[in-house]
Amino acid sequence: MEYFWKKKLIVSYLCAILVVLIHTTQVEANYNINAYSGMYEVLRFFQFDLSAVAVPMFFVISGFLFFRNYSHARYFTKLKDRIKTLFVPYILWNTLYLFYNIITTKLLGNYFVGRKQYYISLQNIFTSIFLYKGNEHFWFVFDLIVFTIISPILYEMIKKKTSGAIAILGLIILQHFGVGYEGIFFRSDAIVFFVFGGFVGIHAMKLMIEKRGKVHITLALFLQIGIWVLLYMEEMQYIHILPEIMTIILLLDCCIFWVICDCFIGTIKQREMMRDSFWIYAMHGMILPVAIKGLFILLPQNLLFAPIVLVFSVIATLFGIHLICYVLRKKNSRIYIVLGGR
């Protein structure tokens, strides 16, 4: 498993960066970019097509880690562990975002123009802390908490290889008949990715812990390019991909991305900052909008500068988060660990 943990560190870090890219759509709004322009297509490629694998990959890894050594006897042990790594950070970050939203809309509203006004009420406070209102990207953590609670049911679905494969296929097919899970989960295909990761953890662990050769990595690169082309054509509405087919494509993309990342082991030096992945995911919602707005004001307001703003706003966000994490590791590692879900 040592190779897996090294690879997971790099994959999680790369996916965290891709999540930040997904949330740079404020760039188009600032520059008032036409949805049919070439610049719009360029930006959307980075925000959606290139980054599409990020969230599904997080779910696959989470499912793999949860079910690789799961049994019903270990349910409460797993539950206890997830309270520390999921529920506590979820509540704390939602509370921080509650105060952030109050400060940026009530006290500093003149400097944060365009932010939706936050109204203080018991209902809003409750939904902010427990239902991630005002911290929308934490839907991912909320779904993981729900999956943890219902894990005995999910385990029964996938504990046997044949019936587990049928169950995963069944979840995908249900999408074809209009059965979604948004009433429970934020994203209807999230449960598919989590259960798929769990299936791999139970029945095909070698796929996650063994290194692939150059032939496999090269083939994966070509397949990745093909998926990017498909996603780009769908995003630009040149073709229409059914939801269930899109889920299959993204599952395949997760497998391909995992294989491609083998080429980074040994070529990218692992650094302490790569352990900041959860912090990047959790905190970028505070820093990224400020970085985008600041660069938009500082740079010439010319359409050609939009990609520059996109790239450097991500860099500035990562730098700010890494700096905060570095200081916390040195001054108060306990806060760093607790808020980092470790």
mmCIF file of C-alpha atoms in Angstrom:
data_model
loop_
_atom_site.group_PDB
_atom_site.id
_atom_site.type_symbol
_atom_site.label_atom_id
_atom_site.label_comp_id
_atom_site.label_asym_id
_atom_site.label_seq_id
_atom_site.Cartn_x
_atom_site.Cartn_y
_atom_site.Cartn_z
ATOM 1 C CA MET A 1 0.000 0.000 0.000
ATOM 2 C CA GLU A 2 3.005 2.348 0.276
ATOM 3 C CA TYR A 3 2.915 3.066 -3.452
ATOM 4 C CA PHE A 4 -0.820 3.745 -3.244
ATOM 5 C CA TRP A 5 -0.408 6.331 -0.480
ATOM 6 C CA LYS A 6 2.300 8.142 -2.444
ATOM 7 C CA LYS A 7 0.108 8.166 -5.534
ATOM 8 C CA LYS A 8 -3.022 9.182 -3.629
ATOM 9 C CA LEU A 9 -1.187 12.212 -2.261
ATOM 10 C CA ILE A 10 -0.340 13.426 -5.765
ATOM 11 C CA VAL A 11 -3.730 12.539 -7.284
ATOM 12 C CA SER A 12 -5.625 14.286 -4.479
ATOM 13 C CA TYR A 13 -3.471 17.385 -4.844
ATOM 14 C CA LEU A 14 -3.984 17.539 -8.610
ATOM 15 C CA CYS A 15 -7.735 17.027 -8.192
ATOM 16 C CA ALA A 16 -7.884 19.813 -5.595
ATOM 17 C CA ILE A 17 -6.263 22.181 -8.117
ATOM 18 C CA LEU A 18 -8.772 21.096 -10.766
ATOM 19 C CA VAL A 19 -11.626 21.841 -8.346
ATOM 20 C CA VAL A 20 -10.303 25.398 -8.006
ATOM 21 C CA LEU A 21 -10.266 25.646 -11.815
ATOM 22 C CA ILE A 22 -13.915 24.562 -11.932
ATOM 23 C CA HIS A 23 -14.890 27.515 -9.760
ATOM 24 C CA THR A 24 -13.206 30.235 -11.853
ATOM 25 C CA THR A 25 -16.408 30.963 -13.792
ATOM 26 C CA GLN A 26 -16.446 34.466 -12.300
ATOM 27 C CA VAL A 27 -13.839 35.298 -14.961
ATOM 28 C CA GLU A 28 -16.450 35.044 -17.734
ATOM 29 C CA ALA A 29 -18.855 37.211 -15.731
ATOM 30 C CA ASN A 30 -16.244 39.921 -15.127
ATOM 31 C CA TYR A 31 -15.280 40.131 -18.786
ATOM 32 C CA ASN A 32 -18.857 39.651 -20.002
ATOM 33 C CA ILE A 33 -17.689 36.913 -22.360
ATOM 34 C CA ASN A 34 -20.199 35.813 -24.988
ATOM 35 C CA ALA A 35 -21.223 32.157 -24.635
ATOM 36 C CA TYR A 36 -20.603 31.609 -28.362
ATOM 37 C CA SER A 37 -17.140 33.181 -28.528
ATOM 38 C CA GLY A 38 -13.839 31.377 -28.959
ATOM 39 C CA MET A 39 -12.563 32.735 -25.656
ATOM 40 C CA TYR A 40 -15.567 31.239 -23.876
ATOM 41 C CA GLU A 41 -14.766 27.835 -25.352
ATOM 42 C CA VAL A 42 -11.133 28.062 -24.228
ATOM 43 C CA LEU A 43 -12.058 28.962 -20.662
ATOM 44 C CA ARG A 44 -14.788 26.327 -20.426
ATOM 45 C CA PHE A 45 -12.375 23.649 -21.611
ATOM 46 C CA PHE A 46 -10.162 24.268 -18.585
ATOM 47 C CA GLN A 47 -13.062 24.790 -16.168
ATOM 48 C CA PHE A 48 -15.150 21.768 -17.141
ATOM 49 C CA ASP A 49 -13.611 19.399 -19.686
ATOM 50 C CA LEU A 50 -10.084 19.257 -18.266
ATOM 51 C CA SER A 51 -11.399 19.331 -14.693
ATOM 52 C CA ALA A 52 -14.362 16.960 -15.083
ATOM 53 C CA VAL A 53 -12.495 14.056 -13.504
ATOM 54 C CA ALA A 54 -11.716 15.867 -10.223
ATOM 55 C CA VAL A 55 -14.856 15.344 -8.133
ATOM 56 C CA PRO A 56 -15.636 11.809 -9.429
ATOM 57 C CA MET A 57 -12.026 10.851 -8.660
ATOM 58 C CA PHE A 58 -12.394 12.096 -5.081
ATOM 59 C CA PHE A 59 -15.520 9.948 -4.676
ATOM 60 C CA VAL A 60 -13.811 6.880 -6.152
ATOM 61 C CA ILE A 61 -10.827 7.246 -3.812
ATOM 62 C CA SER A 62 -13.137 7.812 -0.829
ATOM 63 C CA GLY A 63 -15.183 4.715 -1.664
ATOM 64 C CA PHE A 64 -12.038 2.651 -2.143
ATOM 65 C CA LEU A 65 -10.573 3.696 1.205
ATOM 66 C CA PHE A 66 -13.846 3.176 3.047
ATOM 67 C CA PHE A 67 -14.666 -0.319 1.770
ATOM 68 C CA ARG A 68 -11.202 -1.869 1.244
ATOM 69 C CA ASN A 69 -11.242 -3.292 4.791
ATOM 70 C CA TYR A 70 -14.939 -2.917 5.599
ATOM 71 C CA SER A 71 -17.175 -5.346 7.460
ATOM 72 C CA HIS A 72 -20.416 -4.843 9.344
ATOM 73 C CA ALA A 73 -18.493 -5.415 12.566
ATOM 74 C CA ARG A 74 -16.330 -2.381 11.750
ATOM 75 C CA TYR A 75 -19.245 -0.079 10.943
ATOM 76 C CA PHE A 76 -19.137 1.925 14.166
ATOM 77 C CA THR A 77 -15.338 2.130 14.038
ATOM 78 C CA LYS A 78 -15.601 3.552 10.524
ATOM 79 C CA LEU A 79 -18.368 5.874 11.672
ATOM 80 C CA LYS A 80 -16.198 7.146 14.527
ATOM 81 C CA ASP A 81 -13.270 7.757 12.181
ATOM 82 C CA ARG A 82 -15.467 9.705 9.732
ATOM 83 C CA ILE A 83 -16.792 11.899 12.543
ATOM 84 C CA LYS A 84 -13.222 13.135 12.962
ATOM 85 C CA THR A 85 -12.275 13.308 9.281
ATOM 86 C CA LEU A 86 -15.601 14.435 7.767
ATOM 87 C CA PHE A 87 -18.272 15.633 10.204
ATOM 88 C CA VAL A 88 -16.122 17.824 12.463
ATOM 89 C CA PRO A 89 -14.389 19.635 9.558
ATOM 90 C CA TYR A 90 -17.769 19.920 7.806
ATOM 91 C CA ILE A 91 -19.342 21.719 10.781
ATOM 92 C CA LEU A 92 -16.298 23.892 11.453
ATOM 93 C CA TRP A 93 -15.839 25.028 7.845
ATOM 94 C CA ASN A 94 -19.558 25.697 7.416
ATOM 95 C CA THR A 95 -19.420 27.830 10.556
ATOM 96 C CA LEU A 96 -16.399 29.722 9.229
ATOM 97 C CA TYR A 97 -18.220 30.340 5.950
ATOM 98 C CA LEU A 98 -21.244 31.551 7.908
ATOM 99 C CA PHE A 99 -19.126 34.294 9.488
ATOM 100 C CA TYR A 100 -17.354 34.929 6.173
ATOM 101 C CA ASN A 101 -20.675 35.499 4.416
ATOM 102 C CA ILE A 102 -21.942 37.793 7.152
ATOM 103 C CA ILE A 103 -18.741 39.854 7.107
ATOM 104 C CA THR A 104 -18.481 40.122 3.308
ATOM 105 C CA THR A 105 -22.129 41.028 2.725
ATOM 106 C CA LYS A 106 -23.015 42.965 5.871
ATOM 107 C CA LEU A 107 -19.850 44.705 7.050
ATOM 108 C CA LEU A 108 -17.767 44.854 3.856
ATOM 109 C CA GLY A 109 -20.539 44.847 1.281
ATOM 110 C CA ASN A 110 -19.070 47.814 -0.590
ATOM 111 C CA TYR A 111 -15.883 45.848 -1.265
ATOM 112 C CA PHE A 112 -17.590 42.594 -2.219
ATOM 113 C CA VAL A 113 -20.003 43.867 -4.846
ATOM 114 C CA GLY A 114 -22.127 41.205 -6.488
ATOM 115 C CA ARG A 115 -22.215 38.761 -3.583
ATOM 116 C CA LYS A 116 -25.665 37.521 -2.660
ATOM 117 C CA GLN A 117 -26.900 39.230 0.497
ATOM 118 C CA TYR A 118 -26.859 37.011 3.581
ATOM 119 C CA TYR A 119 -29.819 37.410 5.918
ATOM 120 C CA ILE A 120 -29.301 36.444 9.539
ATOM 121 C CA SER A 121 -32.043 34.173 10.876
ATOM 122 C CA LEU A 122 -32.209 30.954 12.876
ATOM 123 C CA GLN A 123 -33.179 29.044 9.757
ATOM 124 C CA ASN A 124 -30.282 30.448 7.735
ATOM 125 C CA ILE A 125 -27.828 29.778 10.543
ATOM 126 C CA PHE A 126 -29.043 26.169 10.840
ATOM 127 C CA THR A 127 -28.938 25.517 7.082
ATOM 128 C CA SER A 128 -25.526 27.197 6.833
ATOM 129 C CA ILE A 129 -23.957 25.005 9.497
ATOM 130 C CA PHE A 130 -25.685 21.682 8.815
ATOM 131 C CA LEU A 131 -26.782 21.929 5.157
ATOM 132 C CA TYR A 132 -23.803 23.845 3.694
ATOM 133 C CA LYS A 133 -25.819 26.924 2.651
ATOM 134 C CA GLY A 134 -23.293 29.606 1.759
ATOM 135 C CA ASN A 135 -20.576 26.960 1.419
ATOM 136 C CA GLU A 136 -22.000 25.208 -1.613
ATOM 137 C CA HIS A 137 -18.919 23.264 -2.639
ATOM 138 C CA PHE A 138 -19.161 21.293 0.634
ATOM 139 C CA TRP A 139 -21.983 19.274 -0.901
ATOM 140 C CA PHE A 140 -19.211 16.761 -1.559
ATOM 141 C CA VAL A 141 -18.502 16.312 2.163
ATOM 142 C CA PHE A 142 -22.230 16.196 2.950
ATOM 143 C CA ASP A 143 -22.709 13.370 0.445
ATOM 144 C CA LEU A 144 -19.756 11.466 1.912
ATOM 145 C CA ILE A 145 -21.319 11.747 5.373
ATOM 146 C CA VAL A 146 -24.583 10.331 4.022
ATOM 147 C CA PHE A 147 -22.719 7.514 2.249
ATOM 148 C CA THR A 148 -20.951 6.693 5.512
ATOM 149 C CA ILE A 149 -24.248 6.452 7.372
ATOM 150 C CA ILE A 150 -25.833 4.166 4.765
ATOM 151 C CA SER A 151 -22.629 2.183 4.150
ATOM 152 C CA PRO A 152 -24.099 -1.132 5.445
ATOM 153 C CA ILE A 153 -26.684 -0.958 2.646
ATOM 154 C CA LEU A 154 -24.056 -0.017 0.065
ATOM 155 C CA TYR A 155 -21.813 -2.842 1.267
ATOM 156 C CA GLU A 156 -24.579 -5.389 0.801
ATOM 157 C CA MET A 157 -24.932 -4.126 -2.780
ATOM 158 C CA ILE A 158 -21.265 -4.667 -3.705
ATOM 159 C CA LYS A 159 -19.855 -7.308 -1.349
ATOM 160 C CA LYS A 160 -20.179 -9.970 -4.069
ATOM 161 C CA LYS A 161 -18.447 -9.409 -7.383
ATOM 162 C CA THR A 162 -21.216 -10.318 -9.840
ATOM 163 C CA SER A 163 -24.136 -8.832 -7.954
ATOM 164 C CA GLY A 164 -22.011 -5.775 -7.132
ATOM 165 C CA ALA A 165 -21.254 -5.127 -10.806
ATOM 166 C CA ILE A 166 -24.949 -5.528 -11.600
ATOM 167 C CA ALA A 167 -25.848 -3.121 -8.783
ATOM 168 C CA ILE A 168 -23.491 -0.440 -10.138
ATOM 169 C CA LEU A 169 -24.874 -0.935 -13.633
ATOM 170 C CA GLY A 170 -28.377 -0.739 -12.182
ATOM 171 C CA LEU A 171 -27.665 2.609 -10.537
ATOM 172 C CA ILE A 172 -26.450 3.923 -13.891
ATOM 173 C CA ILE A 173 -29.422 2.525 -15.832
ATOM 174 C CA LEU A 174 -31.855 4.144 -13.400
ATOM 175 C CA GLN A 175 -30.617 7.507 -14.652
ATOM 176 C CA HIS A 176 -31.884 6.581 -18.118
ATOM 177 C CA PHE A 177 -35.404 6.294 -16.721
ATOM 178 C CA GLY A 178 -35.187 9.665 -15.059
ATOM 179 C CA VAL A 179 -34.437 8.375 -11.574
ATOM 180 C CA GLY A 180 -32.144 10.900 -9.910
ATOM 181 C CA TYR A 181 -30.821 11.102 -6.398
ATOM 182 C CA GLU A 182 -30.684 14.887 -6.052
ATOM 183 C CA GLY A 183 -33.372 14.764 -3.387
ATOM 184 C CA ILE A 184 -30.814 13.084 -1.129
ATOM 185 C CA PHE A 185 -27.490 13.949 -2.730
ATOM 186 C CA PHE A 186 -26.308 17.079 -4.500
ATOM 187 C CA ARG A 187 -25.104 15.194 -7.560
ATOM 188 C CA SER A 188 -27.065 12.235 -8.893
ATOM 189 C CA ASP A 189 -24.038 10.242 -10.036
ATOM 190 C CA ALA A 190 -22.026 10.734 -6.816
ATOM 191 C CA ILE A 191 -23.267 7.455 -5.348
ATOM 192 C CA VAL A 192 -22.155 5.604 -8.491
ATOM 193 C CA PHE A 193 -18.570 6.861 -8.173
ATOM 194 C CA PHE A 194 -18.431 6.120 -4.437
ATOM 195 C CA VAL A 195 -19.860 2.614 -4.833
ATOM 196 C CA PHE A 196 -17.548 1.937 -7.801
ATOM 197 C CA GLY A 197 -14.551 2.883 -5.651
ATOM 198 C CA GLY A 198 -15.839 0.587 -2.930
ATOM 199 C CA PHE A 199 -16.275 -2.252 -5.434
ATOM 200 C CA VAL A 200 -12.657 -1.849 -6.534
ATOM 201 C CA GLY A 201 -11.523 -1.786 -2.901
ATOM 202 C CA ILE A 202 -13.281 -5.097 -2.194
ATOM 203 C CA HIS A 203 -12.735 -7.033 -5.414
ATOM 204 C CA ALA A 204 -9.920 -5.434 -7.431
ATOM 205 C CA MET A 205 -7.527 -3.722 -5.022
ATOM 206 C CA LYS A 206 -4.540 -4.462 -7.272
ATOM 207 C CA LEU A 207 -5.893 -1.989 -9.826
ATOM 208 C CA MET A 208 -5.290 0.807 -7.309
ATOM 209 C CA ILE A 209 -2.038 -0.263 -5.664
ATOM 210 C CA GLU A 210 0.074 -1.504 -8.601
ATOM 211 C CA LYS A 211 2.136 0.661 -10.936
ATOM 212 C CA ARG A 212 1.442 0.562 -14.670
ATOM 213 C CA GLY A 213 4.068 0.398 -17.406
ATOM 214 C CA LYS A 214 4.814 2.935 -20.135
ATOM 215 C CA VAL A 215 2.525 1.170 -22.639
ATOM 216 C CA HIS A 216 -0.475 1.466 -20.317
ATOM 217 C CA ILE A 217 0.308 5.102 -19.521
ATOM 218 C CA THR A 218 0.682 5.986 -23.225
ATOM 219 C CA LEU A 219 -2.602 4.278 -24.083
ATOM 220 C CA ALA A 220 -4.271 6.086 -21.168
ATOM 221 C CA LEU A 221 -2.998 9.437 -22.476
ATOM 222 C CA PHE A 222 -4.578 8.822 -25.883
ATOM 223 C CA LEU A 223 -7.845 7.749 -24.269
ATOM 224 C CA GLN A 224 -7.746 10.857 -22.062
ATOM 225 C CA ILE A 225 -7.452 13.097 -25.118
ATOM 226 C CA GLY A 226 -10.426 11.298 -26.658
ATOM 227 C CA ILE A 227 -12.506 11.899 -23.522
ATOM 228 C CA TRP A 228 -11.518 15.588 -23.480
ATOM 229 C CA VAL A 229 -12.714 15.890 -27.080
ATOM 230 C CA LEU A 230 -16.039 14.223 -26.212
ATOM 231 C CA LEU A 231 -16.563 16.437 -23.160
ATOM 232 C CA TYR A 232 -15.658 19.552 -25.134
ATOM 233 C CA MET A 233 -18.125 18.697 -27.902
ATOM 234 C CA GLU A 234 -20.850 18.042 -25.330
ATOM 235 C CA GLU A 235 -20.104 21.251 -23.417
ATOM 236 C CA MET A 236 -20.282 23.259 -26.653
ATOM 237 C CA GLN A 237 -23.511 21.435 -27.573
ATOM 238 C CA TYR A 238 -22.084 19.910 -30.742
ATOM 239 C CA ILE A 239 -23.295 16.544 -29.479
ATOM 240 C CA HIS A 240 -25.634 15.405 -26.713
ATOM 241 C CA ILE A 241 -24.489 12.741 -24.270
ATOM 242 C CA LEU A 242 -27.146 11.026 -22.186
ATOM 243 C CA PRO A 243 -26.619 11.320 -18.395
ATOM 244 C CA GLU A 244 -26.048 7.596 -17.936
ATOM 245 C CA ILE A 245 -23.481 7.550 -20.755
ATOM 246 C CA MET A 246 -21.770 10.580 -19.215
ATOM 247 C CA THR A 247 -21.524 8.700 -15.911
ATOM 248 C CA ILE A 248 -19.829 5.777 -17.674
ATOM 249 C CA ILE A 249 -17.444 8.163 -19.455
ATOM 250 C CA LEU A 250 -16.497 9.802 -16.159
ATOM 251 C CA LEU A 251 -15.956 6.396 -14.512
ATOM 252 C CA LEU A 252 -13.638 5.531 -17.383
ATOM 253 C CA ASP A 253 -11.974 8.931 -17.014
ATOM 254 C CA CYS A 254 -11.242 8.194 -13.347
ATOM 255 C CA CYS A 255 -9.536 4.923 -14.295
ATOM 256 C CA ILE A 256 -7.549 6.628 -17.050
ATOM 257 C CA PHE A 257 -6.501 9.540 -14.833
ATOM 258 C CA TRP A 258 -5.372 7.130 -12.116
ATOM 259 C CA VAL A 259 -3.166 5.277 -14.626
ATOM 260 C CA ILE A 260 -1.724 8.496 -16.088
ATOM 261 C CA CYS A 261 -0.691 9.659 -12.626
ATOM 262 C CA ASP A 262 1.727 6.713 -12.445
ATOM 263 C CA CYS A 263 4.092 8.796 -14.567
ATOM 264 C CA PHE A 264 4.274 11.399 -11.778
ATOM 265 C CA ILE A 265 5.565 8.959 -9.157
ATOM 266 C CA GLY A 266 9.309 9.470 -9.014
ATOM 267 C CA THR A 267 9.239 12.483 -11.344
ATOM 268 C CA ILE A 268 7.355 14.855 -9.015
ATOM 269 C CA LYS A 269 8.977 15.245 -5.626
ATOM 270 C CA GLN A 270 6.431 14.840 -2.867
ATOM 271 C CA ARG A 271 6.238 17.932 -0.720
ATOM 272 C CA GLU A 272 4.512 18.791 2.527
ATOM 273 C CA MET A 273 2.248 21.255 0.740
ATOM 274 C CA MET A 274 0.613 18.370 -1.140
ATOM 275 C CA ARG A 275 -1.002 17.425 2.154
ATOM 276 C CA ASP A 276 -2.983 20.667 1.958
ATOM 277 C CA SER A 277 -5.482 19.163 -0.532
ATOM 278 C CA PHE A 278 -8.454 19.302 1.828
ATOM 279 C CA TRP A 279 -7.557 22.862 2.804
ATOM 280 C CA ILE A 280 -7.497 23.840 -0.878
ATOM 281 C CA TYR A 281 -10.902 22.279 -1.391
ATOM 282 C CA ALA A 282 -12.322 23.860 1.759
ATOM 283 C CA MET A 283 -10.817 27.348 1.620
ATOM 284 C CA HIS A 284 -10.622 28.280 -2.060
ATOM 285 C CA GLY A 285 -14.194 29.608 -1.941
ATOM 286 C CA MET A 286 -12.990 32.446 0.285
ATOM 287 C CA ILE A 287 -9.811 33.400 -1.567
ATOM 288 C CA LEU A 288 -10.508 32.660 -5.249
ATOM 289 C CA PRO A 289 -13.254 35.318 -5.790
ATOM 290 C CA VAL A 290 -11.008 37.969 -4.233
ATOM 291 C CA ALA A 291 -8.077 36.891 -6.411
ATOM 292 C CA ILE A 292 -10.177 37.007 -9.597
ATOM 293 C CA LYS A 293 -11.632 40.413 -8.750
ATOM 294 C CA GLY A 294 -8.245 41.818 -7.761
ATOM 295 C CA LEU A 295 -6.561 40.695 -10.980
ATOM 296 C CA PHE A 296 -9.499 41.971 -13.029
ATOM 297 C CA ILE A 297 -9.043 45.425 -11.475
ATOM 298 C CA LEU A 298 -5.240 45.472 -11.734
ATOM 299 C CA LEU A 299 -4.887 44.193 -15.304
ATOM 300 C CA PRO A 300 -6.163 45.879 -18.476
ATOM 301 C CA GLN A 301 -9.815 44.982 -18.910
ATOM 302 C CA ASN A 302 -9.200 43.425 -22.288
ATOM 303 C CA LEU A 303 -10.717 40.091 -23.268
ATOM 304 C CA LEU A 304 -7.263 38.684 -24.055
ATOM 305 C CA PHE A 305 -6.345 38.953 -20.384
ATOM 306 C CA ALA A 306 -9.141 36.585 -19.307
ATOM 307 C CA PRO A 307 -6.985 33.416 -19.528
ATOM 308 C CA ILE A 308 -4.220 35.217 -17.612
ATOM 309 C CA VAL A 309 -6.677 36.124 -14.856
ATOM 310 C CA LEU A 310 -7.913 32.521 -14.767
ATOM 311 C CA VAL A 311 -4.423 31.030 -14.419
ATOM 312 C CA PHE A 312 -2.985 33.563 -11.973
ATOM 313 C CA SER A 313 -6.115 33.649 -9.803
ATOM 314 C CA VAL A 314 -5.670 29.899 -9.289
ATOM 315 C CA ILE A 315 -1.968 30.367 -8.539
ATOM 316 C CA ALA A 316 -2.695 33.220 -6.111
ATOM 317 C CA THR A 317 -5.374 31.125 -4.373
ATOM 318 C CA LEU A 318 -3.040 28.153 -3.988
ATOM 319 C CA PHE A 319 -0.241 30.398 -2.726
ATOM 320 C CA GLY A 320 -2.514 32.011 -0.127
ATOM 321 C CA ILE A 321 -3.830 28.678 1.147
ATOM 322 C CA HIS A 322 -0.371 27.094 1.258
ATOM 323 C CA LEU A 323 0.953 30.098 3.170
ATOM 324 C CA ILE A 324 -1.836 29.818 5.754
ATOM 325 C CA CYS A 325 -1.249 26.064 6.068
ATOM 326 C CA TYR A 326 2.506 26.581 6.457
ATOM 327 C CA VAL A 327 1.990 29.062 9.280
ATOM 328 C CA LEU A 328 -0.536 26.794 11.004
ATOM 329 C CA ARG A 329 1.755 23.763 10.759
ATOM 330 C CA LYS A 330 4.468 25.784 12.462
ATOM 331 C CA LYS A 331 2.366 27.675 15.018
ATOM 332 C CA ASN A 332 -0.702 25.513 15.705
ATOM 333 C CA SER A 333 -0.618 22.117 14.075
ATOM 334 C CA ARG A 334 -3.756 21.053 15.953
ATOM 335 C CA ILE A 335 -5.920 23.535 14.032
ATOM 336 C CA TYR A 336 -4.279 22.454 10.787
ATOM 337 C CA ILE A 337 -5.014 18.793 11.484
ATOM 338 C CA VAL A 338 -8.618 19.236 12.672
ATOM 339 C CA LEU A 339 -9.700 21.579 9.858
ATOM 340 C CA GLY A 340 -7.779 19.442 7.389
ATOM 341 C CA GLY A 341 -9.871 16.360 8.183
ATOM 342 C CA ARG A 342 -6.919 14.316 9.417
#
